[in-house]
């Protein structure tokens, strides 16, 4: 159990630190959007780069915080049935769904994103709108975010296994 608890702590720590660091991008997003609004409506001169930068900042912010959001229990969930079950039975159902749906889905998404990221880097792919910035960094952080979410899935799975075994948090 010591090794499992260490794995959980390391994964949770990684997702927490990355999410907290990335959270400061909200200020860059506010500045970008404010600049665009002022340029567009007060000076009649919209920017070429604002749409792309806003899109990239939002995606960076959202994708790299998915794991931490799950860690904090903040993703939307429907627990009409599991909330009425004993915690250990709910944890068992969570294990089944994590293994059967989560890992199946997100490992396939990760596999596709990895190949797409490599192709994008090889082609030095660029956006086709706005200022036409490079897209390959964008695809890289999307892949990294998927990996962080998969790592958090491992942490959540281990936590649920501990509950089923009677060694984890029961609440």
mmCIF file of N, CA and C in Angstrom, residues 6-106:
data_model
loop_
_atom_site.group_PDB
_atom_site.id
_atom_site.type_symbol
_atom_site.label_atom_id
_atom_site.label_comp_id
_atom_site.label_asym_id
_atom_site.label_seq_id
_atom_site.Cartn_x
_atom_site.Cartn_y
_atom_site.Cartn_z
ATOM 1 N N UNK A 6 2.194 6.252 -2.712
ATOM 2 C CA UNK A 6 3.234 7.118 -3.286
ATOM 3 C C UNK A 6 2.900 7.448 -4.740
ATOM 4 N N UNK A 7 2.456 6.451 -5.513
ATOM 5 C CA UNK A 7 2.065 6.675 -6.914
ATOM 6 C C UNK A 7 0.919 7.683 -6.975
ATOM 7 N N UNK A 8 -0.075 7.492 -6.125
ATOM 8 C CA UNK A 8 -1.227 8.411 -6.089
ATOM 9 C C UNK A 8 -0.763 9.825 -5.769
ATOM 10 N N UNK A 9 0.076 9.962 -4.745
ATOM 11 C CA UNK A 9 0.556 11.295 -4.350
ATOM 12 C C UNK A 9 1.350 11.974 -5.462
ATOM 13 N N UNK A 10 2.212 11.212 -6.147
ATOM 14 C CA UNK A 10 3.036 11.791 -7.220
ATOM 15 C C UNK A 10 2.149 12.259 -8.380
ATOM 16 N N UNK A 11 1.220 11.410 -8.807
ATOM 17 C CA UNK A 11 0.335 11.788 -9.918
ATOM 18 C C UNK A 11 -0.516 12.996 -9.534
ATOM 19 N N UNK A 12 -1.095 12.960 -8.350
ATOM 20 C CA UNK A 12 -1.924 14.088 -7.903
ATOM 21 C C UNK A 12 -1.097 15.372 -7.805
ATOM 22 N N UNK A 13 0.138 15.248 -7.323
ATOM 23 C CA UNK A 13 1.010 16.412 -7.194
ATOM 24 C C UNK A 13 1.332 16.998 -8.570
ATOM 25 N N UNK A 14 1.669 16.142 -9.536
ATOM 26 C CA UNK A 14 1.998 16.610 -10.889
ATOM 27 C C UNK A 14 0.824 17.379 -11.485
ATOM 28 N N UNK A 15 -0.374 16.787 -11.426
ATOM 29 C CA UNK A 15 -1.542 17.457 -11.996
ATOM 30 C C UNK A 15 -1.874 18.753 -11.265
ATOM 31 N N UNK A 16 -1.727 18.752 -9.945
ATOM 32 C CA UNK A 16 -2.010 19.964 -9.181
ATOM 33 C C UNK A 16 -1.038 21.087 -9.544
ATOM 34 N N UNK A 17 0.247 20.785 -9.584
ATOM 35 C CA UNK A 17 1.255 21.825 -9.873
ATOM 36 C C UNK A 17 1.093 22.382 -11.291
ATOM 37 N N UNK A 18 0.881 21.501 -12.258
ATOM 38 C CA UNK A 18 0.706 21.963 -13.635
ATOM 39 C C UNK A 18 -0.548 22.814 -13.749
ATOM 40 N N UNK A 19 -1.626 22.377 -13.123
ATOM 41 C CA UNK A 19 -2.886 23.134 -13.196
ATOM 42 C C UNK A 19 -2.773 24.495 -12.539
ATOM 43 N N UNK A 20 -2.121 24.549 -11.415
ATOM 44 C CA UNK A 20 -1.972 25.843 -10.733
ATOM 45 C C UNK A 20 -1.075 26.785 -11.532
ATOM 46 N N UNK A 21 -0.037 26.242 -12.167
ATOM 47 C CA UNK A 21 0.834 27.081 -12.999
ATOM 48 C C UNK A 21 0.072 27.605 -14.213
ATOM 49 N N UNK A 22 -0.702 26.728 -14.838
ATOM 50 C CA UNK A 22 -1.453 27.090 -16.036
ATOM 51 C C UNK A 22 -2.602 28.052 -15.717
ATOM 52 N N UNK A 23 -3.093 28.014 -14.488
ATOM 53 C CA UNK A 23 -4.243 28.847 -14.129
ATOM 54 C C UNK A 23 -3.960 30.336 -14.313
ATOM 55 N N UNK A 24 -2.700 30.720 -14.263
ATOM 56 C CA UNK A 24 -2.364 32.132 -14.435
ATOM 57 C C UNK A 24 -2.567 32.609 -15.871
ATOM 58 N N UNK A 25 -2.760 31.685 -16.782
ATOM 59 C CA UNK A 25 -3.038 32.069 -18.170
ATOM 60 C C UNK A 25 -4.371 32.779 -18.324
ATOM 61 N N UNK A 26 -5.220 32.652 -17.328
ATOM 62 C CA UNK A 26 -6.502 33.358 -17.407
ATOM 63 C C UNK A 26 -6.254 34.867 -17.520
ATOM 64 N N UNK A 27 -5.192 35.367 -16.924
ATOM 65 C CA UNK A 27 -4.873 36.797 -17.027
ATOM 66 C C UNK A 27 -4.440 37.161 -18.449
ATOM 67 N N UNK A 28 -3.661 36.286 -19.080
ATOM 68 C CA UNK A 28 -3.280 36.519 -20.475
ATOM 69 C C UNK A 28 -4.510 36.493 -21.369
ATOM 70 N N UNK A 29 -5.434 35.618 -21.080
ATOM 71 C CA UNK A 29 -6.678 35.545 -21.849
ATOM 72 C C UNK A 29 -7.486 36.832 -21.702
ATOM 73 N N UNK A 30 -7.586 37.326 -20.489
ATOM 74 C CA UNK A 30 -8.314 38.577 -20.247
ATOM 75 C C UNK A 30 -7.651 39.731 -20.991
ATOM 76 N N UNK A 31 -6.332 39.808 -20.928
ATOM 77 C CA UNK A 31 -5.617 40.888 -21.619
ATOM 78 C C UNK A 31 -5.797 40.800 -23.132
ATOM 79 N N UNK A 32 -5.703 39.590 -23.668
ATOM 80 C CA UNK A 32 -5.868 39.400 -25.112
ATOM 81 C C UNK A 32 -7.258 39.832 -25.569
ATOM 82 N N UNK A 33 -8.263 39.387 -24.849
ATOM 83 C CA UNK A 33 -9.640 39.724 -25.235
ATOM 84 C C UNK A 33 -9.931 41.202 -25.041
ATOM 85 N N UNK A 34 -9.403 41.792 -23.984
ATOM 86 C CA UNK A 34 -9.596 43.224 -23.747
ATOM 87 C C UNK A 34 -8.939 44.035 -24.855
ATOM 88 N N UNK A 35 -7.712 43.661 -25.220
ATOM 89 C CA UNK A 35 -7.025 44.358 -26.298
ATOM 90 C C UNK A 35 -7.817 44.276 -27.599
ATOM 91 N N UNK A 36 -8.344 43.079 -27.904
ATOM 92 C CA UNK A 36 -9.111 42.898 -29.133
ATOM 93 C C UNK A 36 -10.380 43.743 -29.128
ATOM 94 N N UNK A 37 -11.078 43.787 -28.002
ATOM 95 C CA UNK A 37 -12.316 44.588 -27.908
ATOM 96 C C UNK A 37 -12.001 46.061 -28.094
ATOM 97 N N UNK A 38 -10.954 46.549 -27.441
ATOM 98 C CA UNK A 38 -10.580 47.962 -27.575
ATOM 99 C C UNK A 38 -10.156 48.266 -29.010
ATOM 100 N N UNK A 39 -9.319 47.412 -29.580
ATOM 101 C CA UNK A 39 -8.856 47.635 -30.955
ATOM 102 C C UNK A 39 -10.016 47.615 -31.940
ATOM 103 N N UNK A 40 -10.943 46.709 -31.748
ATOM 104 C CA UNK A 40 -12.062 46.551 -32.686
ATOM 105 C C UNK A 40 -13.089 47.668 -32.546
ATOM 106 N N UNK A 41 -13.527 47.936 -31.317
ATOM 107 C CA UNK A 41 -14.660 48.844 -31.137
ATOM 108 C C UNK A 41 -14.274 50.307 -30.926
ATOM 109 N N UNK A 42 -13.087 50.568 -30.414
ATOM 110 C CA UNK A 42 -12.693 51.958 -30.196
ATOM 111 C C UNK A 42 -11.840 52.505 -31.335
ATOM 112 N N UNK A 43 -11.058 51.624 -31.970
ATOM 113 C CA UNK A 43 -10.176 52.081 -33.036
ATOM 114 C C UNK A 43 -10.552 51.525 -34.406
ATOM 115 N N UNK A 44 -11.575 50.680 -34.455
ATOM 116 C CA UNK A 44 -12.023 50.104 -35.722
ATOM 117 C C UNK A 44 -10.949 49.297 -36.432
ATOM 118 N N UNK A 45 -10.056 48.695 -35.666
ATOM 119 C CA UNK A 45 -8.927 47.964 -36.244
ATOM 120 C C UNK A 45 -8.754 46.612 -35.543
ATOM 121 N N UNK A 46 -9.562 45.629 -35.903
ATOM 122 C CA UNK A 46 -9.412 44.317 -35.263
ATOM 123 C C UNK A 46 -8.062 43.686 -35.593
ATOM 124 N N UNK A 47 -7.605 42.835 -34.706
ATOM 125 C CA UNK A 47 -6.299 42.200 -34.903
ATOM 126 C C UNK A 47 -6.439 40.913 -35.711
ATOM 127 N N UNK A 48 -5.346 40.501 -36.327
ATOM 128 C CA UNK A 48 -5.298 39.240 -37.058
ATOM 129 C C UNK A 48 -5.001 38.064 -36.125
ATOM 130 N N UNK A 49 -4.372 38.329 -35.022
ATOM 131 C CA UNK A 49 -3.849 37.280 -34.163
ATOM 132 C C UNK A 49 -4.737 36.937 -32.972
ATOM 133 N N UNK A 50 -5.698 37.769 -32.648
ATOM 134 C CA UNK A 50 -6.467 37.589 -31.418
ATOM 135 C C UNK A 50 -7.262 36.285 -31.385
ATOM 136 N N UNK A 51 -7.918 35.930 -32.471
ATOM 137 C CA UNK A 51 -8.703 34.700 -32.499
ATOM 138 C C UNK A 51 -7.821 33.491 -32.228
ATOM 139 N N UNK A 52 -6.692 33.404 -32.923
ATOM 140 C CA UNK A 52 -5.793 32.263 -32.722
ATOM 141 C C UNK A 52 -5.240 32.221 -31.306
ATOM 142 N N UNK A 53 -4.790 33.354 -30.806
ATOM 143 C CA UNK A 53 -4.203 33.383 -29.468
ATOM 144 C C UNK A 53 -5.238 33.033 -28.407
ATOM 145 N N UNK A 54 -6.439 33.555 -28.536
ATOM 146 C CA UNK A 54 -7.507 33.226 -27.596
ATOM 147 C C UNK A 54 -7.809 31.738 -27.621
ATOM 148 N N UNK A 55 -7.901 31.179 -28.805
ATOM 149 C CA UNK A 55 -8.163 29.757 -28.971
ATOM 150 C C UNK A 55 -7.044 28.925 -28.348
ATOM 151 N N UNK A 56 -5.800 29.300 -28.589
ATOM 152 C CA UNK A 56 -4.670 28.551 -28.051
ATOM 153 C C UNK A 56 -4.606 28.653 -26.530
ATOM 154 N N UNK A 57 -4.801 29.842 -25.987
ATOM 155 C CA UNK A 57 -4.749 30.007 -24.530
ATOM 156 C C UNK A 57 -5.867 29.200 -23.865
ATOM 157 N N UNK A 58 -7.074 29.292 -24.411
ATOM 158 C CA UNK A 58 -8.200 28.535 -23.842
ATOM 159 C C UNK A 58 -7.932 27.035 -23.892
ATOM 160 N N UNK A 59 -7.437 26.548 -25.012
ATOM 161 C CA UNK A 59 -7.183 25.109 -25.121
ATOM 162 C C UNK A 59 -6.064 24.684 -24.178
ATOM 163 N N UNK A 60 -5.030 25.484 -24.070
ATOM 164 C CA UNK A 60 -3.915 25.187 -23.172
ATOM 165 C C UNK A 60 -4.427 25.098 -21.741
ATOM 166 N N UNK A 61 -5.206 26.094 -21.368
ATOM 167 C CA UNK A 61 -5.768 26.179 -20.021
ATOM 168 C C UNK A 61 -6.689 24.992 -19.731
ATOM 169 N N UNK A 62 -7.597 24.703 -20.637
ATOM 170 C CA UNK A 62 -8.590 23.656 -20.404
ATOM 171 C C UNK A 62 -7.997 22.251 -20.442
ATOM 172 N N UNK A 63 -7.178 21.963 -21.422
ATOM 173 C CA UNK A 63 -6.681 20.593 -21.584
ATOM 174 C C UNK A 63 -5.701 20.208 -20.482
ATOM 175 N N UNK A 64 -4.883 21.153 -20.040
ATOM 176 C CA UNK A 64 -3.890 20.813 -19.023
ATOM 177 C C UNK A 64 -4.457 20.797 -17.610
ATOM 178 N N UNK A 65 -5.705 21.182 -17.438
ATOM 179 C CA UNK A 65 -6.323 21.152 -16.111
ATOM 180 C C UNK A 65 -7.376 20.049 -15.973
ATOM 181 N N UNK A 66 -7.589 19.248 -17.011
ATOM 182 C CA UNK A 66 -8.610 18.189 -16.933
ATOM 183 C C UNK A 66 -8.318 17.173 -15.832
ATOM 184 N N UNK A 67 -7.077 16.751 -15.699
ATOM 185 C CA UNK A 67 -6.719 15.768 -14.675
ATOM 186 C C UNK A 67 -6.949 16.306 -13.276
ATOM 187 N N UNK A 68 -6.532 17.531 -13.035
ATOM 188 C CA UNK A 68 -6.716 18.130 -11.711
ATOM 189 C C UNK A 68 -8.195 18.340 -11.403
ATOM 190 N N UNK A 69 -8.968 18.668 -12.428
ATOM 191 C CA UNK A 69 -10.405 18.836 -12.239
ATOM 192 C C UNK A 69 -11.032 17.520 -11.790
ATOM 193 N N UNK A 70 -10.598 16.418 -12.380
ATOM 194 C CA UNK A 70 -11.092 15.103 -11.958
ATOM 195 C C UNK A 70 -10.625 14.788 -10.540
ATOM 196 N N UNK A 71 -9.370 15.111 -10.250
ATOM 197 C CA UNK A 71 -8.820 14.874 -8.918
ATOM 198 C C UNK A 71 -9.660 15.577 -7.852
ATOM 199 N N UNK A 72 -10.111 16.773 -8.154
ATOM 200 C CA UNK A 72 -10.916 17.548 -7.201
ATOM 201 C C UNK A 72 -12.397 17.164 -7.226
ATOM 202 N N UNK A 73 -12.770 16.267 -8.128
ATOM 203 C CA UNK A 73 -14.162 15.836 -8.224
ATOM 204 C C UNK A 73 -15.071 16.882 -8.833
ATOM 205 N N UNK A 74 -14.532 17.703 -9.727
ATOM 206 C CA UNK A 74 -15.291 18.812 -10.287
ATOM 207 C C UNK A 74 -15.844 18.557 -11.683
ATOM 208 N N UNK A 75 -15.559 17.397 -12.287
ATOM 209 C CA UNK A 75 -16.166 17.082 -13.575
ATOM 210 C C UNK A 75 -17.645 16.759 -13.358
ATOM 211 N N UNK A 76 -18.441 16.984 -14.367
ATOM 212 C CA UNK A 76 -19.856 16.674 -14.278
ATOM 213 C C UNK A 76 -20.018 15.160 -14.185
ATOM 214 N N UNK A 77 -20.849 14.725 -13.269
ATOM 215 C CA UNK A 77 -21.086 13.300 -13.121
ATOM 216 C C UNK A 77 -22.555 13.043 -12.809
ATOM 217 N N UNK A 78 -23.026 11.914 -13.246
ATOM 218 C CA UNK A 78 -24.401 11.512 -12.951
ATOM 219 C C UNK A 78 -24.313 10.315 -12.020
ATOM 220 N N UNK A 79 -24.705 10.524 -10.787
ATOM 221 C CA UNK A 79 -24.591 9.447 -9.809
ATOM 222 C C UNK A 79 -25.944 9.127 -9.167
ATOM 223 N N UNK A 80 -26.979 9.079 -9.994
ATOM 224 C CA UNK A 80 -28.314 8.783 -9.494
ATOM 225 C C UNK A 80 -28.379 7.418 -8.828
ATOM 226 N N UNK A 81 -27.659 6.467 -9.384
ATOM 227 C CA UNK A 81 -27.683 5.110 -8.826
ATOM 228 C C UNK A 81 -26.579 4.933 -7.792
ATOM 229 N N UNK A 82 -25.357 5.309 -8.160
ATOM 230 C CA UNK A 82 -24.223 5.041 -7.268
ATOM 231 C C UNK A 82 -24.298 5.815 -5.952
ATOM 232 N N UNK A 83 -24.991 6.951 -5.928
ATOM 233 C CA UNK A 83 -25.102 7.705 -4.681
ATOM 234 C C UNK A 83 -25.975 6.980 -3.657
ATOM 235 N N UNK A 84 -26.799 6.063 -4.104
ATOM 236 C CA UNK A 84 -27.679 5.313 -3.205
ATOM 237 C C UNK A 84 -27.061 3.973 -2.778
ATOM 238 N N UNK A 85 -25.938 3.640 -3.362
ATOM 239 C CA UNK A 85 -25.260 2.383 -3.046
ATOM 240 C C UNK A 85 -24.226 2.603 -1.946
ATOM 241 N N UNK A 86 -23.839 1.522 -1.252
ATOM 242 C CA UNK A 86 -22.714 1.643 -0.310
ATOM 243 C C UNK A 86 -21.458 2.099 -1.053
ATOM 244 N N UNK A 87 -20.597 2.810 -0.364
ATOM 245 C CA UNK A 87 -19.411 3.393 -0.998
ATOM 246 C C UNK A 87 -18.536 2.339 -1.670
ATOM 247 N N UNK A 88 -18.390 1.185 -1.063
ATOM 248 C CA UNK A 88 -17.539 0.152 -1.652
ATOM 249 C C UNK A 88 -18.133 -0.400 -2.943
ATOM 250 N N UNK A 89 -19.451 -0.512 -3.012
ATOM 251 C CA UNK A 89 -20.108 -0.970 -4.242
ATOM 252 C C UNK A 89 -19.967 0.100 -5.324
ATOM 253 N N UNK A 90 -20.134 1.374 -4.932
ATOM 254 C CA UNK A 90 -19.930 2.483 -5.879
ATOM 255 C C UNK A 90 -18.508 2.513 -6.394
ATOM 256 N N UNK A 91 -17.555 2.248 -5.515
ATOM 257 C CA UNK A 91 -16.149 2.219 -5.925
ATOM 258 C C UNK A 91 -15.904 1.083 -6.910
ATOM 259 N N UNK A 92 -16.542 -0.063 -6.674
ATOM 260 C CA UNK A 92 -16.406 -1.181 -7.613
ATOM 261 C C UNK A 92 -16.960 -0.794 -8.981
ATOM 262 N N UNK A 93 -18.114 -0.152 -9.016
ATOM 263 C CA UNK A 93 -18.690 0.305 -10.291
ATOM 264 C C UNK A 93 -17.768 1.319 -10.967
ATOM 265 N N UNK A 94 -17.183 2.215 -10.185
ATOM 266 C CA UNK A 94 -16.234 3.180 -10.748
ATOM 267 C C UNK A 94 -15.038 2.476 -11.376
ATOM 268 N N UNK A 95 -14.555 1.429 -10.738
ATOM 269 C CA UNK A 95 -13.434 0.658 -11.293
ATOM 270 C C UNK A 95 -13.828 0.067 -12.636
ATOM 271 N N UNK A 96 -15.021 -0.519 -12.701
ATOM 272 C CA UNK A 96 -15.487 -1.120 -13.953
ATOM 273 C C UNK A 96 -15.565 -0.059 -15.048
ATOM 274 N N UNK A 97 -16.121 1.107 -14.723
ATOM 275 C CA UNK A 97 -16.264 2.155 -15.730
ATOM 276 C C UNK A 97 -14.921 2.788 -16.103
ATOM 277 N N UNK A 98 -14.037 2.953 -15.132
ATOM 278 C CA UNK A 98 -12.719 3.509 -15.439
ATOM 279 C C UNK A 98 -11.965 2.568 -16.385
ATOM 280 N N UNK A 99 -11.993 1.292 -16.071
ATOM 281 C CA UNK A 99 -11.293 0.323 -16.921
ATOM 282 C C UNK A 99 -11.991 0.138 -18.265
ATOM 283 N N UNK A 100 -13.316 0.041 -18.242
ATOM 284 C CA UNK A 100 -14.062 -0.292 -19.448
ATOM 285 C C UNK A 100 -14.339 0.863 -20.377
ATOM 286 N N UNK A 101 -14.484 2.048 -19.843
ATOM 287 C CA UNK A 101 -14.815 3.193 -20.689
ATOM 288 C C UNK A 101 -13.707 4.235 -20.738
ATOM 289 N N UNK A 102 -13.275 4.671 -19.572
ATOM 290 C CA UNK A 102 -12.300 5.766 -19.531
ATOM 291 C C UNK A 102 -11.002 5.404 -20.245
ATOM 292 N N UNK A 103 -10.354 4.329 -19.802
ATOM 293 C CA UNK A 103 -9.058 3.980 -20.400
ATOM 294 C C UNK A 103 -9.193 3.584 -21.863
ATOM 295 N N UNK A 104 -10.243 2.880 -22.197
ATOM 296 C CA UNK A 104 -10.457 2.502 -23.595
ATOM 297 C C UNK A 104 -10.579 3.746 -24.469
ATOM 298 N N UNK A 105 -11.394 4.684 -24.038
ATOM 299 C CA UNK A 105 -11.623 5.898 -24.817
ATOM 300 C C UNK A 105 -10.377 6.772 -24.884
ATOM 301 N N UNK A 106 -9.808 7.094 -23.733
ATOM 302 C CA UNK A 106 -8.723 8.077 -23.697
ATOM 303 C C UNK A 106 -7.390 7.533 -24.194
#
